[in-house]
Amino acid sequence: AQTVTQSQPEMSVQEAETVTLSCTYDTSENNYYLFWYKQPPSRQMILVIRQEAYKQQNATENRFSVNFQKAAKSFSLKISDSQLGDTAMYFCAFMEPRGDYKLSFGAGTTVTVRA
Amino acid sequence: SAVISQKPSRDICQRGTSLTIQCQVDSQVTMMFWYRQQPGQSLTLIATANQGSEATYESGFVIDKFPISRPNLTFSTLTVSNMSPEDSSIYLCSVEGQGGNEKLFFGSGTQLSVL
């Protein structure tokens, strides 16, 4: 299994400000997929954003954007204009292009948005 | 994305008993997956459930403990057998996204507590 590391157990951010979550991974593959999932207290795992390793352009979904640094094997998530509803656990995940859809998850980062 | 319904949403069980968790999808999918999330931990893949064949289990998980059924392309069950307090976790069903876009979507999870 691939190793996915999230070094920040907890992050706190003021409403309307920006927070960046870090994620690094280890792989010898050249092509793969990276994801950020959000898990609010409801337990639902929600797909936030997806990045294909062969695409140099960083993925963006509304207030969520990534900084994908392939050489450094880094995949950070930036949440802009933070909202109270962004309070959740965020998981970074890795998928090899084998067609088996197996995900390797990081340990997660708890994000708390303060009013 | 597919709509994934998981039942029950939570349950409290006595040790030594078994619980069957159901996962229903609103569209046909080839691959379905079962994940476990132990308290305060990340997600770990239990097995891949494909219709028409036996489930494929990951290292550390066995069929006798976690039997899985996949009778059709929209439904699967996971049974947690002979439960002990160590089985207290969130169990999540997930399915591949449509169109082969390497996305994985999750149900809302089953919170299991074993006394």
mmCIF file with all atom_site columns, N, CA and C in Angstrom, chain A residues 30-33 50-57 68 70 97, chain B residues 102:
data_model
loop_
_atom_site.group_PDB
_atom_site.id
_atom_site.type_symbol
_atom_site.label_atom_id
_atom_site.label_alt_id
_atom_site.label_comp_id
_atom_site.label_asym_id
_atom_site.label_entity_id
_atom_site.label_seq_id
_atom_site.pdbx_PDB_ins_code
_atom_site.Cartn_x
_atom_site.Cartn_y
_atom_site.Cartn_z
_atom_site.occupancy
_atom_site.B_iso_or_equiv
_atom_site.pdbx_formal_charge
_atom_site.auth_seq_id
_atom_site.auth_comp_id
_atom_site.auth_asym_id
_atom_site.auth_atom_id
_atom_site.pdbx_PDB_model_num
ATOM 1  N N  . ASN A 1 30  ? 4.419   6.813  -12.075 1.00 0.00 ? 30  ASN A N  1
ATOM 2  C CA . ASN A 1 30  ? 4.455   8.113  -12.742 1.00 0.00 ? 30  ASN A CA 1
ATOM 3  C C  . ASN A 1 30  ? 3.051   8.686  -12.907 1.00 0.00 ? 30  ASN A C  1
ATOM 4  N N  . ASN A 1 31  ? 2.092   7.790  -13.028 1.00 0.00 ? 31  ASN A N  1
ATOM 5  C CA . ASN A 1 31  ? 0.716   8.242  -13.171 1.00 0.00 ? 31  ASN A CA 1
ATOM 6  C C  . ASN A 1 31  ? -0.119  7.695  -12.020 1.00 0.00 ? 31  ASN A C  1
ATOM 7  N N  . TYR A 1 32  ? -0.978  8.543  -11.469 1.00 0.00 ? 32  TYR A N  1
ATOM 8  C CA . TYR A 1 32  ? -1.815  8.147  -10.334 1.00 0.00 ? 32  TYR A CA 1
ATOM 9  C C  . TYR A 1 32  ? -2.852  9.248  -10.120 1.00 0.00 ? 32  TYR A C  1
ATOM 10 N N  . TYR A 1 33  ? -3.686  9.052  -9.106  1.00 0.00 ? 33  TYR A N  1
ATOM 11 C CA . TYR A 1 33  ? -4.733  10.011 -8.807  1.00 0.00 ? 33  TYR A CA 1
ATOM 12 C C  . TYR A 1 33  ? -4.656  10.383 -7.324  1.00 0.00 ? 33  TYR A C  1
ATOM 13 N N  . ARG A 1 50  ? -10.227 16.267 -6.930  1.00 0.00 ? 50  ARG A N  1
ATOM 14 C CA . ARG A 1 50  ? -9.459  15.159 -7.509  1.00 0.00 ? 50  ARG A CA 1
ATOM 15 C C  . ARG A 1 50  ? -8.404  15.733 -8.449  1.00 0.00 ? 50  ARG A C  1
ATOM 16 N N  . GLN A 1 51  ? -7.220  15.119 -8.420  1.00 0.00 ? 51  GLN A N  1
ATOM 17 C CA . GLN A 1 51  ? -6.114  15.569 -9.274  1.00 0.00 ? 51  GLN A CA 1
ATOM 18 C C  . GLN A 1 51  ? -5.524  14.367 -9.996  1.00 0.00 ? 51  GLN A C  1
ATOM 19 N N  . GLU A 1 52  ? -5.305  14.510 -11.282 1.00 0.00 ? 52  GLU A N  1
ATOM 20 C CA . GLU A 1 52  ? -4.621  13.472 -12.050 1.00 0.00 ? 52  GLU A CA 1
ATOM 21 C C  . GLU A 1 52  ? -3.154  13.839 -12.153 1.00 0.00 ? 52  GLU A C  1
ATOM 22 N N  . ALA A 1 53  ? -2.277  12.911 -11.858 1.00 0.00 ? 53  ALA A N  1
ATOM 23 C CA . ALA A 1 53  ? -0.847  13.224 -11.771 1.00 0.00 ? 53  ALA A CA 1
ATOM 24 C C  . ALA A 1 53  ? -0.252  13.668 -13.097 1.00 0.00 ? 53  ALA A C  1
ATOM 25 N N  . TYR A 1 54  ? -0.813  13.232 -14.208 1.00 0.00 ? 54  TYR A N  1
ATOM 26 C CA . TYR A 1 54  ? -0.242  13.616 -15.498 1.00 0.00 ? 54  TYR A CA 1
ATOM 27 C C  . TYR A 1 54  ? -0.690  15.011 -15.944 1.00 0.00 ? 54  TYR A C  1
ATOM 28 N N  . LYS A 1 55  ? -1.573  15.619 -15.183 1.00 0.00 ? 55  LYS A N  1
ATOM 29 C CA . LYS A 1 55  ? -1.998  16.987 -15.483 1.00 0.00 ? 55  LYS A CA 1
ATOM 30 C C  . LYS A 1 55  ? -1.223  17.960 -14.588 1.00 0.00 ? 55  LYS A C  1
ATOM 31 N N  . GLN A 1 56  ? -0.549  18.900 -15.209 1.00 0.00 ? 56  GLN A N  1
ATOM 32 C CA . GLN A 1 56  ? 0.227   19.865 -14.422 1.00 0.00 ? 56  GLN A CA 1
ATOM 33 C C  . GLN A 1 56  ? -0.652  20.925 -13.795 1.00 0.00 ? 56  GLN A C  1
ATOM 34 N N  . GLN A 1 57  ? -1.783  21.196 -14.407 1.00 0.00 ? 57  GLN A N  1
ATOM 35 C CA . GLN A 1 57  ? -2.660  22.235 -13.887 1.00 0.00 ? 57  GLN A CA 1
ATOM 36 C C  . GLN A 1 57  ? -3.296  21.778 -12.584 1.00 0.00 ? 57  GLN A C  1
ATOM 37 N N  . PHE A 1 68  ? -0.356  21.000 -6.367  1.00 0.00 ? 68  PHE A N  1
ATOM 38 C CA . PHE A 1 68  ? 0.212   19.690 -6.666  1.00 0.00 ? 68  PHE A CA 1
ATOM 39 C C  . PHE A 1 68  ? 1.651   19.868 -7.129  1.00 0.00 ? 68  PHE A C  1
ATOM 40 N N  . LYS A 1 70  ? 4.486   17.525 -8.143  1.00 0.00 ? 70  LYS A N  1
ATOM 41 C CA . LYS A 1 70  ? 4.749   16.108 -8.416  1.00 0.00 ? 70  LYS A CA 1
ATOM 42 C C  . LYS A 1 70  ? 6.150   15.687 -8.000  1.00 0.00 ? 70  LYS A C  1
ATOM 43 N N  . PRO A 1 97  ? -3.203  3.810  -10.860 1.00 0.00 ? 97  PRO A N  1
ATOM 44 C CA . PRO A 1 97  ? -4.021  3.665  -12.068 1.00 0.00 ? 97  PRO A CA 1
ATOM 45 C C  . PRO A 1 97  ? -4.159  2.213  -12.510 1.00 0.00 ? 97  PRO A C  1
ATOM 46 N N  . GLU B 2 102 ? -12.277 7.356  -12.208 1.00 0.00 ? 102 GLU B N  1
ATOM 47 C CA . GLU B 2 102 ? -11.473 7.079  -11.024 1.00 0.00 ? 102 GLU B CA 1
ATOM 48 C C  . GLU B 2 102 ? -11.902 7.904  -9.816  1.00 0.00 ? 102 GLU B C  1
#
